Short mmCIF file of C-alpha atoms in Angstrom, two decimals:
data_model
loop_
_atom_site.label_atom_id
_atom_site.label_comp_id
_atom_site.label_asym_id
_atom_site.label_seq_id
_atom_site.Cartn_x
_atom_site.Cartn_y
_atom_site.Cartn_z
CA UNK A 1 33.05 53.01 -40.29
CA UNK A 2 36.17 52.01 -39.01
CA UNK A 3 38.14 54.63 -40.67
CA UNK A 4 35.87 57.10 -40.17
CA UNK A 5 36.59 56.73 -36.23
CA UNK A 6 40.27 56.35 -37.15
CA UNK A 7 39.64 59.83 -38.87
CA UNK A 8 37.68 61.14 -35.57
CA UNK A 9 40.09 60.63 -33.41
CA UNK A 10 42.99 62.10 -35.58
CA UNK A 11 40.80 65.30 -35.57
CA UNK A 12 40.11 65.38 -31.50
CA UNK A 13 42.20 67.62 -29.70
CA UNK A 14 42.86 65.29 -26.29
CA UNK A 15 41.72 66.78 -23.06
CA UNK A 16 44.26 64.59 -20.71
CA UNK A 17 41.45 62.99 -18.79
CA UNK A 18 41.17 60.27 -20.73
CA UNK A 19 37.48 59.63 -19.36
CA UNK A 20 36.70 62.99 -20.43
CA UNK A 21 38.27 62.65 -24.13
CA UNK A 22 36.25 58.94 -24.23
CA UNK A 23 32.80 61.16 -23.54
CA UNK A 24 33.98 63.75 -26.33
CA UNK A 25 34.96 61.07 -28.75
CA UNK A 26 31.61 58.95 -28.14
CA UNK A 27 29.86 62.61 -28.19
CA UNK A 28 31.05 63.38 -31.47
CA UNK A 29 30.39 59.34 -32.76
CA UNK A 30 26.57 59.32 -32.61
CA UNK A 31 26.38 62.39 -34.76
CA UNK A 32 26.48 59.88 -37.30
CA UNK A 33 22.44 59.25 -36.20
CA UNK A 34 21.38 62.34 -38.64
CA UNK A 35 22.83 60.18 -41.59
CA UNK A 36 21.04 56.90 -40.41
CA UNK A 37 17.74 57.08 -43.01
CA UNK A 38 14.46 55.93 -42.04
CA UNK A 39 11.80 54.68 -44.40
CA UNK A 40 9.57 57.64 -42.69
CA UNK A 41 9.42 60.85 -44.51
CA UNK A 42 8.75 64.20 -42.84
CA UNK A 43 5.44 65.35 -42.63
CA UNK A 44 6.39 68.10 -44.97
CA UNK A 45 7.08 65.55 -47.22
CA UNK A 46 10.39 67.36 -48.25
CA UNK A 47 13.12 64.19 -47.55
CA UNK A 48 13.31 60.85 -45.81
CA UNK A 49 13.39 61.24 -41.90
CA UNK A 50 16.74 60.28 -39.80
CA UNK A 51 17.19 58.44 -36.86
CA UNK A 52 18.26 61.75 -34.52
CA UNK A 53 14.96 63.80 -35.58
CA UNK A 54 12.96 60.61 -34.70
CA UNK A 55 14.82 60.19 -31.34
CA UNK A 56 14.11 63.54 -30.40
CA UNK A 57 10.52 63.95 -31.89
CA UNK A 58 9.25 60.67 -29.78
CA UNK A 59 11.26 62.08 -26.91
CA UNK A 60 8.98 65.43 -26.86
CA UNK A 61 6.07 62.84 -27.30
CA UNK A 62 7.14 61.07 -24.42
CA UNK A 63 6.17 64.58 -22.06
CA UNK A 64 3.14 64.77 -23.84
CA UNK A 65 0.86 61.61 -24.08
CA UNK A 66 1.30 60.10 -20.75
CA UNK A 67 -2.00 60.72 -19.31
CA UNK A 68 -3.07 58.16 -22.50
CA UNK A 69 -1.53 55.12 -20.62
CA UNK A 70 -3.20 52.75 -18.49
CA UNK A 71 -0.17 52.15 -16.43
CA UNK A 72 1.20 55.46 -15.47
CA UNK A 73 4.93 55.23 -16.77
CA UNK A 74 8.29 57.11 -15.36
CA UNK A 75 8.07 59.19 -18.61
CA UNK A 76 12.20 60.96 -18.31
CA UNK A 77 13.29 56.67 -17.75
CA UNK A 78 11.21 56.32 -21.08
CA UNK A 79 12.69 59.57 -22.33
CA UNK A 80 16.04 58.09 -21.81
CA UNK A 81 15.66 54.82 -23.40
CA UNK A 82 14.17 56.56 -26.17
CA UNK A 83 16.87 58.89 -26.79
CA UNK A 84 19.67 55.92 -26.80
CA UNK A 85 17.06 52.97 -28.21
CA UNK A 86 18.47 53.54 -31.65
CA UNK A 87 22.12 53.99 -31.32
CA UNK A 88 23.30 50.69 -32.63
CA UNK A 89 21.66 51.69 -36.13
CA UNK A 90 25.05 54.03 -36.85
CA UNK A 91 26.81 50.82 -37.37
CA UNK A 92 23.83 47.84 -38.13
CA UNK A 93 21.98 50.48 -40.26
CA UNK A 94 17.54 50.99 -40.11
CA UNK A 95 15.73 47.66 -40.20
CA UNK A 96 12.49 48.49 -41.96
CA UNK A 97 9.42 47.56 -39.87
CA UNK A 98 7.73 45.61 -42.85
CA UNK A 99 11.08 44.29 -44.06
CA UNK A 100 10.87 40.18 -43.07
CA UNK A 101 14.47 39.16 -44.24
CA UNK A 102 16.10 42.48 -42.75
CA UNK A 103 14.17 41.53 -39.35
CA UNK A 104 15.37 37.99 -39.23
CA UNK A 105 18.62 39.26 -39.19
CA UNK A 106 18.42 42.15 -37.09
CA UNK A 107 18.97 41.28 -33.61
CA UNK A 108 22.46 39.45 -34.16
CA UNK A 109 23.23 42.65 -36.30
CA UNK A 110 22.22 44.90 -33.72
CA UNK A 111 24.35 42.88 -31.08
CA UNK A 112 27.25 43.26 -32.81
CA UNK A 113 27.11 46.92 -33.52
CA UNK A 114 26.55 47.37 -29.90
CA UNK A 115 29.22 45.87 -28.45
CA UNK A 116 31.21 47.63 -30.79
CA UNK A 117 29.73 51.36 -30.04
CA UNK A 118 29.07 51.02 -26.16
CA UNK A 119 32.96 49.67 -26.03
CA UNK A 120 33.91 53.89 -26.65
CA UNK A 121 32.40 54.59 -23.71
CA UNK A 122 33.88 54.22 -19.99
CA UNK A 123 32.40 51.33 -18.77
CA UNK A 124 29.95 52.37 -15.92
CA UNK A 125 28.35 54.33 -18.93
CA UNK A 126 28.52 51.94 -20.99
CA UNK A 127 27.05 49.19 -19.00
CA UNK A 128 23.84 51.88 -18.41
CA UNK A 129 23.13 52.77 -21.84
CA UNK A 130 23.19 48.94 -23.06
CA UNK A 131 21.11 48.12 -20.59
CA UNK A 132 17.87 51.00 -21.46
CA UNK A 133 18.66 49.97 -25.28
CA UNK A 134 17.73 46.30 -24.05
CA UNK A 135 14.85 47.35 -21.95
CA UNK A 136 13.45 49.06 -24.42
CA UNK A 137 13.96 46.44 -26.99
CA UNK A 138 12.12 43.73 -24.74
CA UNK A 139 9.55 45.65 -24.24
CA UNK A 140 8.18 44.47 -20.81
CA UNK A 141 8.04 46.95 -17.95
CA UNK A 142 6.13 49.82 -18.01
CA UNK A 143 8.37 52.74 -18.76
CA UNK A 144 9.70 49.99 -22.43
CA UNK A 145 6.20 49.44 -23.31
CA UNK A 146 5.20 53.26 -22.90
CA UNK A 147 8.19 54.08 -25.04
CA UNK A 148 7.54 51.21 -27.74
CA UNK A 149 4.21 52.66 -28.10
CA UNK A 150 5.40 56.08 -28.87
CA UNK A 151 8.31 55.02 -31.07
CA UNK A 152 5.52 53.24 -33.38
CA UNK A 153 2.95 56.44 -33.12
CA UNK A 154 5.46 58.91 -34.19
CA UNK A 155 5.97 57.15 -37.61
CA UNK A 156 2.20 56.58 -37.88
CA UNK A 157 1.21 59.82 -37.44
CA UNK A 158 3.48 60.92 -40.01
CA UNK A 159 1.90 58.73 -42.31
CA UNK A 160 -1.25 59.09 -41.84
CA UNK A 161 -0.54 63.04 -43.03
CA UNK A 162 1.55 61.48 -46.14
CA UNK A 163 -1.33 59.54 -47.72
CA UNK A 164 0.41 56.14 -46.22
CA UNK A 165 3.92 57.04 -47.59
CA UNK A 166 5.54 53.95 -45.81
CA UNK A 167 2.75 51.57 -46.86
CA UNK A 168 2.99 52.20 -50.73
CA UNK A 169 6.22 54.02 -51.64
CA UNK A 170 8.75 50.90 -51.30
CA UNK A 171 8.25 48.64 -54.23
CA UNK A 172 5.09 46.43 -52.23
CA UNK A 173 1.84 47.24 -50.71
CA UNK A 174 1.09 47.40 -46.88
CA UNK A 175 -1.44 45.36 -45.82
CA UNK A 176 -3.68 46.47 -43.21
CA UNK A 177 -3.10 43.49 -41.17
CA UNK A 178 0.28 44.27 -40.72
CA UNK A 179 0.06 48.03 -39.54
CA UNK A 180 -2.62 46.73 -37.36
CA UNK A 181 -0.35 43.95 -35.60
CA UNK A 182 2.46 46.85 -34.99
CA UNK A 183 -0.05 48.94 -33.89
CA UNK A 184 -1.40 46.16 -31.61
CA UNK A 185 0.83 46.88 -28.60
CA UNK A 186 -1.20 50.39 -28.11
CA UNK A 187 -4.45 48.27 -27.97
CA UNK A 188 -4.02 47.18 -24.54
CA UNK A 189 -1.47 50.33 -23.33
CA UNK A 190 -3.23 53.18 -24.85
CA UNK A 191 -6.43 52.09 -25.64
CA UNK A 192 -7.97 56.00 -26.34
CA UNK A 193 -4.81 56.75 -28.68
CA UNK A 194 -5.47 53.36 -30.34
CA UNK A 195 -9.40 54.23 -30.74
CA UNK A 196 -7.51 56.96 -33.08
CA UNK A 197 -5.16 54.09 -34.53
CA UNK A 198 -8.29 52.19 -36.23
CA UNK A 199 -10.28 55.10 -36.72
CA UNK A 200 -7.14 56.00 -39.39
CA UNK A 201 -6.87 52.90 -40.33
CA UNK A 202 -10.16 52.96 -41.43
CA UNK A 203 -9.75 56.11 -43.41
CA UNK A 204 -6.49 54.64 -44.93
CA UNK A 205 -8.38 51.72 -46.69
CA UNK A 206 -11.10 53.94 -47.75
CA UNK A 207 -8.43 56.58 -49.25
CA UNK A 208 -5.99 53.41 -51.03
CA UNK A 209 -3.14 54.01 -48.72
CA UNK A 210 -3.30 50.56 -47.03
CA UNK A 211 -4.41 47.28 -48.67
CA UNK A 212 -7.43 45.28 -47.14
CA UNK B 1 3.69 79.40 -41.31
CA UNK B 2 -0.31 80.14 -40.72
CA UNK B 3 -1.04 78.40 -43.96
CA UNK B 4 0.97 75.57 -43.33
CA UNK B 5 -0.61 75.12 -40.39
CA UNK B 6 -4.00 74.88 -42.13
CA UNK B 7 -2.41 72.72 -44.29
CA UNK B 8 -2.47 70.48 -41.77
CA UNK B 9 -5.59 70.41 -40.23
CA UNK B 10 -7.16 69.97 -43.53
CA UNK B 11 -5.14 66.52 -43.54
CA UNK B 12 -5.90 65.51 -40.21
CA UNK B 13 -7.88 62.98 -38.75
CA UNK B 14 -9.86 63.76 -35.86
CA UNK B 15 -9.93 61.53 -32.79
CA UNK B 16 -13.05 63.06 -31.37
CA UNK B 17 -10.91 63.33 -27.73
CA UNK B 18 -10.38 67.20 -28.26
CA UNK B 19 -7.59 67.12 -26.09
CA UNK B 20 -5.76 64.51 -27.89
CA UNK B 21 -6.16 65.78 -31.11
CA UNK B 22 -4.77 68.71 -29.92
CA UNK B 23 -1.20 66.93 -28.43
CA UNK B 24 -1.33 65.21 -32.05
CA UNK B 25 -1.65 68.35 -33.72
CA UNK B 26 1.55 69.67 -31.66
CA UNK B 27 3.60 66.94 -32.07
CA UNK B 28 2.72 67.28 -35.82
CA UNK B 29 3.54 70.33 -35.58
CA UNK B 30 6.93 70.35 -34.10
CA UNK B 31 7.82 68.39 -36.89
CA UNK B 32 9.22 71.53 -38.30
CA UNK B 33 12.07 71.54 -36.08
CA UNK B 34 13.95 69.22 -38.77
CA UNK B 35 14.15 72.21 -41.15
CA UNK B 36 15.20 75.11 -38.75
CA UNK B 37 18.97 75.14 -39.70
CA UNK B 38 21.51 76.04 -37.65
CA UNK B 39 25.28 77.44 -38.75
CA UNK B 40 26.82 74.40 -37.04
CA UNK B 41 27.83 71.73 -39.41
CA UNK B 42 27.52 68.42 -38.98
CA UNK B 43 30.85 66.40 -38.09
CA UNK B 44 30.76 65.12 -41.03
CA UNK B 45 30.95 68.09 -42.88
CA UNK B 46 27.92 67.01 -45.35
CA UNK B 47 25.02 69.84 -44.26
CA UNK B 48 24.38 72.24 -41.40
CA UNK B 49 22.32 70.58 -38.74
CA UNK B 50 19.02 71.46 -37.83
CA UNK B 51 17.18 71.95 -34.82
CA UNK B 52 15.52 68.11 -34.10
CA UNK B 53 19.03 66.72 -34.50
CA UNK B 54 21.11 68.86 -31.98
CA UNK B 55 18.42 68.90 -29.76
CA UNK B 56 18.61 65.06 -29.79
CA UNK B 57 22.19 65.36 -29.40
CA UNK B 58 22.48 67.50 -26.03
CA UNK B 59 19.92 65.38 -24.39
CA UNK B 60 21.95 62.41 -24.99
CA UNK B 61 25.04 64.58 -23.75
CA UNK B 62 23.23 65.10 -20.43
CA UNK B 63 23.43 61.81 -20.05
CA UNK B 64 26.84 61.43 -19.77
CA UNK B 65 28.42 64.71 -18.56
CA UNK B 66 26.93 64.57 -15.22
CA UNK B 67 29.92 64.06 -12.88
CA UNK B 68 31.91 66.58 -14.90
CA UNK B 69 29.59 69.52 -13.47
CA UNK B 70 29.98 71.43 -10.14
CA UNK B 71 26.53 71.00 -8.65
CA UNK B 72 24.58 67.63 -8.86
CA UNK B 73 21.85 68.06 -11.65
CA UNK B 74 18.48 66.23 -12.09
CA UNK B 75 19.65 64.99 -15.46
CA UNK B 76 16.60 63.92 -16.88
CA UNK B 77 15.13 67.66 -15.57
CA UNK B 78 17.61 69.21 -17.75
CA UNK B 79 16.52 66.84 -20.66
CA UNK B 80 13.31 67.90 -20.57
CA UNK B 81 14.48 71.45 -21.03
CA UNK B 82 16.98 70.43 -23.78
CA UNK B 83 14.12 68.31 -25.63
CA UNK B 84 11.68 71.64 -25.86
CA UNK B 85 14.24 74.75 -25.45
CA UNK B 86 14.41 75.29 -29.01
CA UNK B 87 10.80 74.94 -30.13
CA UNK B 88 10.21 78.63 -30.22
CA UNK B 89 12.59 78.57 -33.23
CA UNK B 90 10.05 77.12 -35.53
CA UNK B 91 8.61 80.61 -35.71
CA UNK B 92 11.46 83.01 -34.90
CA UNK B 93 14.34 81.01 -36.40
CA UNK B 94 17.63 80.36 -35.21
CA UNK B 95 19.71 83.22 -34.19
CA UNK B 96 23.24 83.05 -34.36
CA UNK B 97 25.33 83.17 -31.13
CA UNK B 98 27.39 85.86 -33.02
CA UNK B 99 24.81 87.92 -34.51
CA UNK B 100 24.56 90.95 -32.69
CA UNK B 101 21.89 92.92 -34.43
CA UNK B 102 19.96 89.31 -34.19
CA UNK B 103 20.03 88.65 -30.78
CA UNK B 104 19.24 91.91 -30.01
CA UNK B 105 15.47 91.46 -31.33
CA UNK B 106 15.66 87.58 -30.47
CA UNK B 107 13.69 87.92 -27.40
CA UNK B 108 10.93 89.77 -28.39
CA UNK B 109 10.36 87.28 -31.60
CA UNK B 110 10.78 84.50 -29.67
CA UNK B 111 8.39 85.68 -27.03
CA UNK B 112 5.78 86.35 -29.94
CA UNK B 113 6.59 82.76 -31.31
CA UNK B 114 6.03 80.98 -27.65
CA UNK B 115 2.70 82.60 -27.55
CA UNK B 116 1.35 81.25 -30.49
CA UNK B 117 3.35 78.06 -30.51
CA UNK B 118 2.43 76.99 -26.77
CA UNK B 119 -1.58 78.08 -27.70
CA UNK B 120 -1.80 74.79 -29.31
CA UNK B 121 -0.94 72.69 -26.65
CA UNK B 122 -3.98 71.75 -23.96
CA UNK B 123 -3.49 74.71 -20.94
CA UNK B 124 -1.63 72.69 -18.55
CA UNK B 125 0.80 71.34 -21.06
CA UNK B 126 1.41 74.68 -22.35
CA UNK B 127 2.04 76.40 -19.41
CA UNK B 128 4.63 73.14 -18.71
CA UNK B 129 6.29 73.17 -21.83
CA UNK B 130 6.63 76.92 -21.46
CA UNK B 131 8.33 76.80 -18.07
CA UNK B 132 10.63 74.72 -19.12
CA UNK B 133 12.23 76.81 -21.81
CA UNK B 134 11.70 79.99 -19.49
CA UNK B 135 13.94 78.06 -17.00
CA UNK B 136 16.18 77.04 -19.62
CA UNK B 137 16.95 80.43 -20.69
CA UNK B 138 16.83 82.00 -17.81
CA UNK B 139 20.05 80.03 -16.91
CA UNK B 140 20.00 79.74 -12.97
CA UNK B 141 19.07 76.78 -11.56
CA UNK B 142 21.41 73.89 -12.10
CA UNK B 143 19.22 71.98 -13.91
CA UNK B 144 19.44 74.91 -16.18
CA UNK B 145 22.89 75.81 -16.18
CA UNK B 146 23.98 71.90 -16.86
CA UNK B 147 21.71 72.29 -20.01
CA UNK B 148 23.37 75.82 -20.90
CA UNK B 149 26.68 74.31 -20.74
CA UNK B 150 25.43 71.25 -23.44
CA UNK B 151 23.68 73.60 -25.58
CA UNK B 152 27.26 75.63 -26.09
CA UNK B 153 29.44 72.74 -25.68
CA UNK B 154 28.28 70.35 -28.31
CA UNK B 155 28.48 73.07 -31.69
CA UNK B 156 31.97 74.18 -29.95
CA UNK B 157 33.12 70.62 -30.03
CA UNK B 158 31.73 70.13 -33.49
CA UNK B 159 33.61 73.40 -34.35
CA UNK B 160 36.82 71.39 -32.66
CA UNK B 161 36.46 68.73 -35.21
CA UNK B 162 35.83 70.94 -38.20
CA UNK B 163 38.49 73.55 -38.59
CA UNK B 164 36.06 76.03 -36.66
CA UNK B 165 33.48 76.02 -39.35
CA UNK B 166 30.90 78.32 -37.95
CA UNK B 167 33.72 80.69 -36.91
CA UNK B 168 34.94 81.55 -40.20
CA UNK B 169 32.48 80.83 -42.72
CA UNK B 170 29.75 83.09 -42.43
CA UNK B 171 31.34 85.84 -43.66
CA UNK B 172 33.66 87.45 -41.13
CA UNK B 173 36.14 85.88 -38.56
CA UNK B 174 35.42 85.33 -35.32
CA UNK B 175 37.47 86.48 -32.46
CA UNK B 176 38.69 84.41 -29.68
CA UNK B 177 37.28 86.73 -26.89
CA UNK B 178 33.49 86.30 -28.33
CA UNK B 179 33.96 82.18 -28.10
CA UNK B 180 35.68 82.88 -24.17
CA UNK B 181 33.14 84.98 -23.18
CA UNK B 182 29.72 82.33 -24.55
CA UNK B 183 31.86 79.38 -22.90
CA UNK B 184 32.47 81.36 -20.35
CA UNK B 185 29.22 79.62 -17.80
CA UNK B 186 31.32 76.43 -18.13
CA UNK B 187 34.10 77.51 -16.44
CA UNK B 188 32.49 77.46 -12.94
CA UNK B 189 29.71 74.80 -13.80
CA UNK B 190 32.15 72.12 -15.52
CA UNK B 191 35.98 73.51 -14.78
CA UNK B 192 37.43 70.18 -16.12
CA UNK B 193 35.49 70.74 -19.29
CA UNK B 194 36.18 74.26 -19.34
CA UNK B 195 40.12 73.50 -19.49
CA UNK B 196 39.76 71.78 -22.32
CA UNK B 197 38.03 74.92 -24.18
CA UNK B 198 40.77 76.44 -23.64
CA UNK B 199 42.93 74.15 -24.65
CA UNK B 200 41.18 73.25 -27.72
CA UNK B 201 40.41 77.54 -28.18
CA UNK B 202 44.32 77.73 -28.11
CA UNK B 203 44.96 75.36 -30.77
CA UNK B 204 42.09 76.94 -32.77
CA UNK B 205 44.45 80.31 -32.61
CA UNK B 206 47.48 78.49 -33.51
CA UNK B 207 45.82 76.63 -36.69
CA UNK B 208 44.18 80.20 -37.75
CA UNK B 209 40.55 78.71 -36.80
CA UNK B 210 39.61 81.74 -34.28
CA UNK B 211 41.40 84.99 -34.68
CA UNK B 212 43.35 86.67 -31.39
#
């Protein structure tokens, strides 16, 4: 990763404002997000999803499901987090949801990587985009939760229309249990949406794509 | 497109909430986005990017070129026309900037495409979601022009970083006047930005990227 930034910058043409060429460079950085995989596939079922297409799918989501929550949430502060919340993946790479060693090691991963991206940036910026990555990431006011919520939906929803292609197509078997405790966080903050949750859930066991 | 979206349904799982089975449906839906290629490449050179992705990547632009424009923007305004201004495309496709004979039927097709995309959504979302890319593209507020001036900068600094990929590799050269005259709204709305199109539009001359 190194030398690919080593490589970016011996491809940008400066600008002389050296804030400026910082914005450009950091710009040009995070297009590495559309080679970040996620275990989620499309629901056309044609690849494996990346981490810009699910930024900017739960993004759109974000304009469109907040008259589901019980606490009514500053939807463009959760569209922000949500566009930023997975950023640090370019360098600490996708922890699977369902993956328990990759998850114990995640957060001082994810530290790491972001003191090394945000440090491209000028240092009012950022200082702002650390600080919605770690709002969204503990998950406590309003606007996180709202976000959280969607950012779990999104790959539910996909696999729900995939016959469960998460829950069965990485060497184990899902257990309903577990969707059901990621899921849980919608219980309380979108109870209607989470009506729909079970309701799949439901169907899922019935259909073999979850485990009992 | 029609079948596909049968396709769908018939995999659905109904809520029993009409209304948000129909915002599920959508954001299934828009799902598509992630294989409506554009001609920009990706900075990596790998594959052309697609709509979801640079979509993604001028909202998170608009969150850091603020104090480089003219006129004070409602950011996350502008976002919300950046998330959705492209949605149209799922039906009528991308059109090239540089395709004449293609932009010259582009509004009618993506007029047709609006209608029938925006029909999904319930009627109050719709006619949101639809005023957004109207504003978008009608280019006059600021909101507007700050997100006209992302949606042209970030595939001209991609072209920057790539030997001018999309400018010479679709078949004919492109000349420096057509780039001027589509950068052209960022001269007034983000001057400092705009001098560095032209600086990086001379060096794209000089290397044999653009033609005089």
């Amino acid at each position: 990763m190194e030398n690919d930034y080593n490589d970016l910058l011996s491809r940008f043409i400066e600008s002389g404002d050296h804030t400026l060429d910082k914005i450009l460079l950091f710009t040009a950085e995070i297009d590495k997000m559309t080679s970040v995989l996620r275990r989620t596939i499309l629901i056309d079922r044609s690849r494996r999803e990346n981490d810009a297409e699910h930024s900017w799918h739960i993004s759109v989501m974000a304009l469109l499901f907040e008259k589901y929550a019980v606490e009514r949430p500053n939807v463009l502060h959760a569209v922000e987090m949500m566009l930023v919340h997975d950023l640090v993946e370019i360098y600490a790479g996708d922890t699977f949801a369902y993956d328990i060693a990759g998850n114990a090691s995640k957060k001082e991963r994810e530290k790491l990587a972001a003191d090394k991206l945000y440090a491209l940036l000028p240092s009012d910026q950022s200082a702002y985009l650390r600080s919605l990555w770690e709002e969204f990431d503990a998950a406590e006011t309003t606007d996180a939760k709202y976000a959280n919520c969607l950012d779990r939906l999104q790959p539910f929803l996909h696999n729900t229309l995939t016959k469960g292609y998460t829950w069965s197509n990485y060497g184990f078997r899902t257990k309903r249990a577990q969707v059901a405790a990621r899921m849980d966080i919608l219980r309380e903050f979108m109870p209607a949406v989470h009506e729909w949750v079970v309701k799949c859930m439901d169907t899922a066991v019935q259909n073999g794509w979850l485990d009992e």
